[in-house]
Amino acid sequence: MEVQRRYESIFCVVDYHAITIPYDPADLRVRTRDLAIGLLAAGIDPDAAILFVQSSVPEHTELAWIFNTVTAVGELERQTQYKDKSSRQENVLAGILNYPILQAADILLYHADTVPVGEDQVQHLELSREIARRWNARFSPAKPYFPEPAALLTPTRRIMGLDGAAKMSKSIGNTIGVLESPTAVWEKLRPAVTDPNRVRKTDPGTPEVCNIYHLHRAFNTPAVVDDVATKCRNAGWGCIDCKRVLYDGMETTLAPIRARAEELGTEPRRIDQILGDGADKASTIARKTIAEVKETMGLKVYGSHDA
Ligand code: SF4
């Protein structure tokens, strides 16, 4: 939310990324809209920032194809996320391998120089920088055309999933959704993995190895976080007590977002309007970039369309 006040900002609901795993089209439509509503409810202001859906701006995939031609397969295979995802699948789709190329296109289409990311995305961002460098070196060596985007890490750099083993990810099913009901949130939080060495309530724990403790740091004040650490180390309470306090902290943040989302859900035309305006604004920038890139690369456009 702060980013949109400090920078000229563009937020994109990445539905083309979402289809790299098996999905149901009707469900994707709902999730795309819910994500946009969630972002608006959380405070993205369409008057301050551009918010749109990726597939509404086809230049994303056009630039991605162009970047395919300057990216080595070996580099894509070395990406940690690719290794993780491909190890869980029998038939690995090309879209999973090429995912970071589309990410590079998402960023560089708008000449973005700063990208707010979690720690796990830093490697992909490094690849985006490499793709920008490579394209510049090949086609625009005298005056770099694409910037090399830098990461803007938030204080909570990595939110692990409720299994405590992998980052929160829908494809693994270890997430808490921003718009989930209070009951659903608690039902997920209650059995969530904690310090594995804290078997009984009387066992002292190590908060640093417990994902619940790190979630406290994302949702509660420093005073509460200190209290959590002390009670964990001294076996001053049980993990369920600890999770209750986390749940209360999460509710303080999530309840107003949920209420705003419910309100926005009753205004479908307003959402259409916001996403339509966002796509138009994004398209204006994207078309200019693609036209310049094609011109530079010797890709002549025939016919009457603008690109
Ligand atoms: S008391 Fe809290 S921080 Fe400590 S292990 Fe249990 S859930 Fe984790």
mmCIF file of C-alpha atoms and ligand atoms in Angstrom:
data_model
loop_
_atom_site.group_PDB
_atom_site.id
_atom_site.type_symbol
_atom_site.label_atom_id
_atom_site.label_comp_id
_atom_site.label_asym_id
_atom_site.label_seq_id
_atom_site.Cartn_x
_atom_site.Cartn_y
_atom_site.Cartn_z
ATOM 1 C CA MET A 1 0.000 0.000 0.000
ATOM 2 C CA GLU A 2 2.908 2.308 0.785
ATOM 3 C CA VAL A 3 4.561 1.551 -2.539
ATOM 4 C CA GLN A 4 1.722 3.102 -4.536
ATOM 5 C CA ARG A 5 2.263 6.419 -2.721
ATOM 6 C CA ARG A 6 6.024 6.423 -3.201
ATOM 7 C CA TYR A 7 6.278 5.194 -6.793
ATOM 8 C CA GLU A 8 4.330 5.313 -10.005
ATOM 9 C CA SER A 9 2.878 1.815 -9.573
ATOM 10 C CA ILE A 10 1.421 -0.914 -11.732
ATOM 11 C CA PHE A 11 -0.249 -3.995 -10.189
ATOM 12 C CA CYS A 12 -1.147 -6.923 -12.362
ATOM 13 C CA VAL A 13 -3.301 -9.985 -11.628
ATOM 14 C CA VAL A 14 -1.219 -12.612 -13.392
ATOM 15 C CA ASP A 15 -3.778 -15.008 -14.850
ATOM 16 C CA TYR A 16 -1.394 -16.155 -17.595
ATOM 17 C CA HIS A 17 0.926 -17.369 -14.827
ATOM 18 C CA ALA A 18 -2.008 -19.049 -13.073
ATOM 19 C CA ILE A 19 -2.749 -21.307 -16.068
ATOM 20 C CA THR A 20 0.666 -22.992 -15.906
ATOM 21 C CA ILE A 21 -0.868 -25.533 -13.514
ATOM 22 C CA PRO A 22 -4.071 -27.542 -14.100
ATOM 23 C CA TYR A 23 -7.140 -25.381 -13.417
ATOM 24 C CA ASP A 24 -10.853 -25.041 -13.966
ATOM 25 C CA PRO A 25 -11.797 -22.124 -16.296
ATOM 26 C CA ALA A 26 -14.894 -21.139 -14.281
ATOM 27 C CA ASP A 27 -12.835 -21.179 -11.082
ATOM 28 C CA LEU A 28 -10.071 -19.109 -12.703
ATOM 29 C CA ARG A 29 -12.599 -16.423 -13.628
ATOM 30 C CA VAL A 30 -13.743 -16.244 -10.002
ATOM 31 C CA ARG A 31 -10.203 -16.296 -8.578
ATOM 32 C CA THR A 32 -9.015 -13.565 -10.958
ATOM 33 C CA ARG A 33 -11.839 -11.316 -9.889
ATOM 34 C CA ASP A 34 -11.466 -12.197 -6.212
ATOM 35 C CA LEU A 35 -7.780 -11.355 -6.344
ATOM 36 C CA ALA A 36 -8.529 -7.970 -7.889
ATOM 37 C CA ILE A 37 -11.201 -7.371 -5.237
ATOM 38 C CA GLY A 38 -8.762 -8.485 -2.525
ATOM 39 C CA LEU A 39 -6.137 -6.024 -3.730
ATOM 40 C CA LEU A 40 -8.640 -3.183 -3.840
ATOM 41 C CA ALA A 41 -10.005 -4.131 -0.407
ATOM 42 C CA ALA A 42 -6.474 -4.233 0.989
ATOM 43 C CA GLY A 43 -5.958 -0.660 -0.178
ATOM 44 C CA ILE A 44 -4.766 -0.525 -3.785
ATOM 45 C CA ASP A 45 -6.153 2.784 -4.959
ATOM 46 C CA PRO A 46 -7.050 2.794 -8.679
ATOM 47 C CA ASP A 47 -6.654 6.582 -8.719
ATOM 48 C CA ALA A 48 -3.053 6.263 -7.536
ATOM 49 C CA ALA A 49 -1.958 3.036 -9.260
ATOM 50 C CA ILE A 50 -2.800 0.982 -12.336
ATOM 51 C CA LEU A 51 -4.560 -2.319 -11.565
ATOM 52 C CA PHE A 52 -5.357 -4.712 -14.394
ATOM 53 C CA VAL A 53 -5.530 -8.357 -15.444
ATOM 54 C CA GLN A 54 -2.495 -9.643 -17.339
ATOM 55 C CA SER A 55 -4.314 -11.422 -20.187
ATOM 56 C CA SER A 56 -6.170 -8.169 -21.012
ATOM 57 C CA VAL A 57 -2.850 -6.793 -22.276
ATOM 58 C CA PRO A 58 -1.594 -9.294 -24.890
ATOM 59 C CA GLU A 59 1.746 -7.493 -25.223
ATOM 60 C CA HIS A 60 2.873 -9.418 -22.102
ATOM 61 C CA THR A 61 3.033 -12.668 -24.054
ATOM 62 C CA GLU A 62 4.408 -10.945 -27.137
ATOM 63 C CA LEU A 63 7.378 -9.578 -25.202
ATOM 64 C CA ALA A 64 7.763 -12.918 -23.422
ATOM 65 C CA TRP A 65 8.213 -14.631 -26.802
ATOM 66 C CA ILE A 66 10.821 -12.085 -27.767
ATOM 67 C CA PHE A 67 12.665 -12.682 -24.468
ATOM 68 C CA ASN A 68 12.524 -16.442 -25.151
ATOM 69 C CA THR A 69 14.928 -15.755 -27.977
ATOM 70 C CA VAL A 70 17.601 -14.253 -25.713
ATOM 71 C CA THR A 71 17.307 -16.684 -22.775
ATOM 72 C CA ALA A 72 19.186 -19.973 -22.424
ATOM 73 C CA VAL A 73 17.256 -23.087 -21.359
ATOM 74 C CA GLY A 74 20.004 -23.877 -18.824
ATOM 75 C CA GLU A 75 19.335 -20.624 -16.997
ATOM 76 C CA LEU A 76 15.653 -21.454 -16.699
ATOM 77 C CA GLU A 77 16.413 -24.975 -15.475
ATOM 78 C CA ARG A 78 18.626 -23.549 -12.733
ATOM 79 C CA GLN A 79 15.771 -21.546 -11.193
ATOM 80 C CA THR A 80 14.971 -22.916 -7.728
ATOM 81 C CA GLN A 81 11.228 -22.504 -8.213
ATOM 82 C CA TYR A 82 11.372 -24.482 -11.448
ATOM 83 C CA LYS A 83 13.283 -27.276 -9.718
ATOM 84 C CA ASP A 84 10.742 -27.319 -6.854
ATOM 85 C CA LYS A 85 7.695 -27.281 -9.100
ATOM 86 C CA SER A 86 9.035 -29.752 -11.654
ATOM 87 C CA SER A 87 10.021 -32.194 -8.897
ATOM 88 C CA ARG A 88 6.337 -32.389 -7.918
ATOM 89 C CA GLN A 89 5.076 -33.061 -11.453
ATOM 90 C CA GLU A 90 5.401 -35.980 -13.828
ATOM 91 C CA ASN A 91 4.873 -34.065 -17.078
ATOM 92 C CA VAL A 92 6.433 -30.660 -16.674
ATOM 93 C CA LEU A 93 4.800 -28.079 -18.902
ATOM 94 C CA ALA A 94 6.875 -25.615 -20.912
ATOM 95 C CA GLY A 95 4.914 -22.828 -19.211
ATOM 96 C CA ILE A 96 6.474 -23.771 -15.852
ATOM 97 C CA LEU A 97 9.966 -23.577 -17.342
ATOM 98 C CA ASN A 98 9.257 -20.299 -19.138
ATOM 99 C CA TYR A 99 7.420 -18.711 -16.206
ATOM 100 C CA PRO A 100 10.313 -16.360 -15.293
ATOM 101 C CA ILE A 101 10.490 -15.131 -18.899
ATOM 102 C CA LEU A 102 6.868 -14.039 -18.711
ATOM 103 C CA GLN A 103 7.712 -12.404 -15.381
ATOM 104 C CA ALA A 104 10.548 -10.497 -17.039
ATOM 105 C CA ALA A 105 8.078 -9.351 -19.705
ATOM 106 C CA ASP A 106 5.562 -8.302 -17.006
ATOM 107 C CA ILE A 107 8.210 -6.055 -15.510
ATOM 108 C CA LEU A 108 10.142 -4.759 -18.512
ATOM 109 C CA LEU A 109 7.073 -4.034 -20.647
ATOM 110 C CA TYR A 110 6.551 -1.068 -18.331
ATOM 111 C CA HIS A 111 10.253 -0.222 -17.914
ATOM 112 C CA ALA A 112 9.789 -0.884 -14.193
ATOM 113 C CA ASP A 113 12.972 -0.220 -12.240
ATOM 114 C CA THR A 114 11.703 -1.393 -8.833
ATOM 115 C CA VAL A 115 9.742 -4.549 -8.033
ATOM 116 C CA PRO A 116 8.270 -5.316 -4.582
ATOM 117 C CA VAL A 117 8.916 -9.032 -4.101
ATOM 118 C CA GLY A 118 9.312 -11.708 -1.472
ATOM 119 C CA GLU A 119 12.748 -13.213 -0.925
ATOM 120 C CA ASP A 120 11.875 -16.291 -3.009
ATOM 121 C CA GLN A 121 11.398 -14.128 -6.094
ATOM 122 C CA VAL A 122 14.824 -12.501 -5.947
ATOM 123 C CA GLN A 123 16.355 -15.179 -8.188
ATOM 124 C CA HIS A 124 13.661 -14.642 -10.833
ATOM 125 C CA LEU A 125 14.247 -10.921 -10.641
ATOM 126 C CA GLU A 126 17.962 -11.500 -11.168
ATOM 127 C CA LEU A 127 17.009 -13.395 -14.340
ATOM 128 C CA SER A 128 14.864 -10.431 -15.441
ATOM 129 C CA ARG A 129 17.926 -8.211 -14.972
ATOM 130 C CA GLU A 130 20.004 -10.655 -17.024
ATOM 131 C CA ILE A 131 17.362 -10.736 -19.790
ATOM 132 C CA ALA A 132 17.300 -6.919 -19.857
ATOM 133 C CA ARG A 133 21.120 -6.841 -20.022
ATOM 134 C CA ARG A 134 21.217 -9.429 -22.777
ATOM 135 C CA TRP A 135 18.544 -7.768 -24.911
ATOM 136 C CA ASN A 136 20.204 -4.367 -24.439
ATOM 137 C CA ALA A 137 23.629 -5.760 -25.354
ATOM 138 C CA ARG A 138 22.277 -7.404 -28.496
ATOM 139 C CA PHE A 139 19.916 -4.725 -29.779
ATOM 140 C CA SER A 140 20.646 -1.452 -28.020
ATOM 141 C CA PRO A 141 24.283 -1.505 -26.873
ATOM 142 C CA ALA A 142 24.909 2.245 -27.132
ATOM 143 C CA LYS A 143 21.949 3.262 -24.970
ATOM 144 C CA PRO A 144 20.341 0.531 -22.806
ATOM 145 C CA TYR A 145 16.630 0.419 -23.610
ATOM 146 C CA PHE A 146 15.410 -1.706 -20.702
ATOM 147 C CA PRO A 147 16.271 -0.827 -17.078
ATOM 148 C CA GLU A 148 17.714 -3.495 -14.784
ATOM 149 C CA PRO A 149 14.934 -3.788 -12.189
ATOM 150 C CA ALA A 150 15.877 -3.847 -8.492
ATOM 151 C CA ALA A 151 14.072 -5.794 -5.742
ATOM 152 C CA LEU A 152 12.192 -3.949 -3.029
ATOM 153 C CA LEU A 153 11.971 -6.398 -0.123
ATOM 154 C CA THR A 154 9.272 -5.970 2.488
ATOM 155 C CA PRO A 155 9.993 -6.552 6.236
ATOM 156 C CA THR A 156 8.273 -9.956 5.960
ATOM 157 C CA ARG A 157 10.454 -11.334 3.227
ATOM 158 C CA ARG A 158 9.179 -14.883 3.166
ATOM 159 C CA ILE A 159 5.864 -16.201 4.432
ATOM 160 C CA MET A 160 6.136 -19.946 4.872
ATOM 161 C CA GLY A 161 3.078 -22.156 4.457
ATOM 162 C CA LEU A 162 1.138 -23.764 7.285
ATOM 163 C CA ASP A 163 3.140 -26.957 6.751
ATOM 164 C CA GLY A 164 6.233 -24.991 7.810
ATOM 165 C CA ALA A 165 8.112 -26.665 4.933
ATOM 166 C CA ALA A 166 7.500 -24.533 1.821
ATOM 167 C CA LYS A 167 6.472 -20.966 1.153
ATOM 168 C CA MET A 168 2.741 -20.258 1.120
ATOM 169 C CA SER A 169 1.543 -21.485 -2.239
ATOM 170 C CA LYS A 170 -1.906 -22.245 -3.610
ATOM 171 C CA SER A 171 -0.536 -25.124 -5.660
ATOM 172 C CA ILE A 172 0.673 -26.821 -2.447
ATOM 173 C CA GLY A 173 -2.481 -26.008 -0.476
ATOM 174 C CA ASN A 174 -0.691 -24.597 2.579
ATOM 175 C CA THR A 175 -2.140 -21.088 2.434
ATOM 176 C CA ILE A 176 -4.488 -18.853 4.370
ATOM 177 C CA GLY A 177 -6.475 -16.722 1.931
ATOM 178 C CA VAL A 178 -6.860 -13.015 2.662
ATOM 179 C CA LEU A 179 -10.617 -13.255 2.140
ATOM 180 C CA GLU A 180 -11.244 -16.532 3.985
ATOM 181 C CA SER A 181 -13.869 -16.624 6.753
ATOM 182 C CA PRO A 182 -12.730 -16.388 10.407
ATOM 183 C CA THR A 183 -13.797 -20.012 10.963
ATOM 184 C CA ALA A 184 -11.794 -21.218 7.961
ATOM 185 C CA VAL A 185 -8.737 -19.249 9.101
ATOM 186 C CA TRP A 186 -8.853 -20.799 12.588
ATOM 187 C CA GLU A 187 -9.446 -24.309 11.225
ATOM 188 C CA LYS A 188 -6.262 -23.966 9.175
ATOM 189 C CA LEU A 189 -4.254 -22.295 11.902
ATOM 190 C CA ARG A 190 -5.125 -24.780 14.663
ATOM 191 C CA PRO A 191 -3.333 -27.822 13.150
ATOM 192 C CA ALA A 192 -0.504 -25.761 11.574
ATOM 193 C CA VAL A 193 3.039 -27.067 12.110
ATOM 194 C CA THR A 194 5.033 -25.535 15.010
ATOM 195 C CA ASP A 195 8.473 -26.181 16.532
ATOM 196 C CA PRO A 196 8.761 -29.981 16.018
ATOM 197 C CA ASN A 197 10.732 -30.340 19.262
ATOM 198 C CA ARG A 198 7.910 -28.859 21.328
ATOM 199 C CA VAL A 199 5.857 -31.999 21.774
ATOM 200 C CA ARG A 200 4.305 -31.302 25.209
ATOM 201 C CA LYS A 201 3.101 -28.030 26.669
ATOM 202 C CA THR A 202 5.887 -28.281 29.244
ATOM 203 C CA ASP A 203 8.631 -28.506 26.563
ATOM 204 C CA PRO A 204 10.434 -25.178 26.047
ATOM 205 C CA GLY A 205 10.287 -24.111 22.390
ATOM 206 C CA THR A 206 12.513 -22.247 19.921
ATOM 207 C CA PRO A 207 10.367 -19.527 18.338
ATOM 208 C CA GLU A 208 12.826 -18.850 15.509
ATOM 209 C CA VAL A 209 12.237 -22.301 14.015
ATOM 210 C CA CYS A 210 8.454 -21.968 14.263
ATOM 211 C CA ASN A 211 6.450 -20.541 11.400
ATOM 212 C CA ILE A 212 3.701 -19.391 13.782
ATOM 213 C CA TYR A 213 6.225 -17.094 15.445
ATOM 214 C CA HIS A 214 7.175 -15.575 12.065
ATOM 215 C CA LEU A 215 3.494 -15.031 11.275
ATOM 216 C CA HIS A 216 3.194 -13.198 14.614
ATOM 217 C CA ARG A 217 5.910 -10.860 13.363
ATOM 218 C CA ALA A 218 3.804 -10.126 10.263
ATOM 219 C CA PHE A 219 0.562 -9.494 12.148
ATOM 220 C CA ASN A 220 1.308 -8.399 15.712
ATOM 221 C CA THR A 221 3.129 -5.531 17.429
ATOM 222 C CA PRO A 222 6.784 -5.927 18.536
ATOM 223 C CA ALA A 223 5.602 -6.080 22.193
ATOM 224 C CA VAL A 224 3.303 -9.038 21.435
ATOM 225 C CA VAL A 225 6.041 -10.721 19.399
ATOM 226 C CA ASP A 226 8.480 -10.401 22.365
ATOM 227 C CA ASP A 227 5.869 -11.841 24.705
ATOM 228 C CA VAL A 228 5.265 -14.761 22.304
ATOM 229 C CA ALA A 229 9.010 -15.523 22.196
ATOM 230 C CA THR A 230 9.340 -15.440 25.997
ATOM 231 C CA LYS A 231 6.314 -17.652 26.637
ATOM 232 C CA CYS A 232 7.522 -20.094 23.976
ATOM 233 C CA ARG A 233 11.051 -20.359 25.404
ATOM 234 C CA ASN A 234 9.772 -20.692 29.023
ATOM 235 C CA ALA A 235 7.011 -23.127 28.114
ATOM 236 C CA GLY A 236 4.736 -20.458 29.573
ATOM 237 C CA TRP A 237 1.841 -21.447 27.336
ATOM 238 C CA GLY A 238 0.713 -24.032 24.834
ATOM 239 C CA CYS A 239 0.902 -23.715 21.059
ATOM 240 C CA ILE A 240 -2.888 -23.426 20.824
ATOM 241 C CA ASP A 241 -2.801 -20.379 23.173
ATOM 242 C CA CYS A 242 -0.078 -18.918 20.978
ATOM 243 C CA LYS A 243 -2.109 -19.532 17.825
ATOM 244 C CA ARG A 244 -5.163 -17.874 19.405
ATOM 245 C CA VAL A 245 -3.169 -14.678 19.881
ATOM 246 C CA LEU A 246 -1.974 -14.925 16.272
ATOM 247 C CA TYR A 247 -5.534 -15.483 15.096
ATOM 248 C CA ASP A 248 -6.649 -12.313 16.945
ATOM 249 C CA GLY A 249 -3.824 -10.336 15.290
ATOM 250 C CA MET A 250 -4.750 -11.707 11.876
ATOM 251 C CA GLU A 251 -8.380 -10.834 12.430
ATOM 252 C CA THR A 252 -7.453 -7.233 13.303
ATOM 253 C CA THR A 253 -5.818 -6.957 9.878
ATOM 254 C CA LEU A 254 -8.092 -9.183 7.809
ATOM 255 C CA ALA A 255 -11.584 -8.345 9.149
ATOM 256 C CA PRO A 256 -11.687 -4.790 7.671
ATOM 257 C CA ILE A 257 -10.253 -6.080 4.359
ATOM 258 C CA ARG A 258 -12.897 -8.807 4.269
ATOM 259 C CA ALA A 259 -15.655 -6.262 4.988
ATOM 260 C CA ARG A 260 -14.457 -3.966 2.176
ATOM 261 C CA ALA A 261 -14.202 -6.950 -0.174
ATOM 262 C CA GLU A 262 -17.777 -7.956 0.604
ATOM 263 C CA GLU A 263 -18.887 -4.438 -0.230
ATOM 264 C CA LEU A 264 -16.910 -4.414 -3.485
ATOM 265 C CA GLY A 265 -18.381 -7.822 -4.374
ATOM 266 C CA THR A 266 -21.804 -6.166 -4.575
ATOM 267 C CA GLU A 267 -20.521 -3.685 -7.178
ATOM 268 C CA PRO A 268 -19.515 -5.834 -10.188
ATOM 269 C CA ARG A 269 -19.800 -2.945 -12.648
ATOM 270 C CA ARG A 270 -17.412 -0.856 -10.585
ATOM 271 C CA ILE A 271 -14.854 -3.688 -10.597
ATOM 272 C CA ASP A 272 -15.259 -4.103 -14.390
ATOM 273 C CA GLN A 273 -14.735 -0.388 -14.782
ATOM 274 C CA ILE A 274 -11.591 -0.314 -12.612
ATOM 275 C CA LEU A 275 -10.026 -3.311 -14.373
ATOM 276 C CA GLY A 276 -11.041 -1.967 -17.800
ATOM 277 C CA ASP A 277 -9.524 1.456 -17.102
ATOM 278 C CA GLY A 278 -6.411 -0.221 -15.694
ATOM 279 C CA ALA A 279 -6.036 -2.399 -18.815
ATOM 280 C CA ASP A 280 -6.417 0.668 -21.057
ATOM 281 C CA LYS A 281 -3.729 2.581 -19.165
ATOM 282 C CA ALA A 282 -1.392 -0.423 -19.113
ATOM 283 C CA SER A 283 -2.008 -1.055 -22.840
ATOM 284 C CA THR A 284 -0.970 2.475 -23.746
ATOM 285 C CA ILE A 285 2.447 1.892 -22.180
ATOM 286 C CA ALA A 286 2.725 -1.713 -23.382
ATOM 287 C CA ARG A 287 1.923 -0.939 -27.041
ATOM 288 C CA LYS A 288 4.570 1.775 -27.140
ATOM 289 C CA THR A 289 7.194 -0.600 -25.724
ATOM 290 C CA ILE A 290 6.327 -3.384 -28.175
ATOM 291 C CA ALA A 291 6.341 -0.989 -31.131
ATOM 292 C CA GLU A 292 9.802 0.277 -30.136
ATOM 293 C CA VAL A 293 11.132 -3.227 -29.476
ATOM 294 C CA LYS A 294 9.883 -4.546 -32.828
ATOM 295 C CA GLU A 295 11.268 -1.575 -34.673
ATOM 296 C CA THR A 296 14.661 -2.066 -33.024
ATOM 297 C CA MET A 297 14.670 -5.809 -33.756
ATOM 298 C CA GLY A 298 13.789 -5.405 -37.424
ATOM 299 C CA LEU A 299 10.305 -6.894 -37.038
ATOM 300 C CA LYS A 300 8.296 -4.988 -39.575
ATOM 301 C CA VAL A 301 4.569 -4.757 -38.922
ATOM 302 C CA TYR A 302 2.324 -5.128 -41.977
ATOM 303 C CA GLY A 303 -1.402 -4.462 -41.962
ATOM 304 C CA SER A 304 -3.507 -1.774 -40.385
ATOM 305 C CA HIS A 305 -3.335 -2.588 -36.636
ATOM 306 C CA ASP A 306 -1.277 -0.216 -34.468
ATOM 307 C CA ALA A 307 1.488 -2.375 -33.026
HETATM 308 S S1 SF4 B 1 4.528 -21.502 21.462
HETATM 309 FE FE1 SF4 B 1 4.089 -20.409 19.571
HETATM 310 S S2 SF4 B 1 6.086 -19.889 18.735
HETATM 311 FE FE2 SF4 B 1 6.408 -21.499 20.271
HETATM 312 S S3 SF4 B 1 6.389 -23.422 19.126
HETATM 313 FE FE3 SF4 B 1 4.302 -23.061 19.886
HETATM 314 S S4 SF4 B 1 3.288 -21.998 18.206
HETATM 315 FE FE4 SF4 B 1 5.474 -21.852 17.858
#
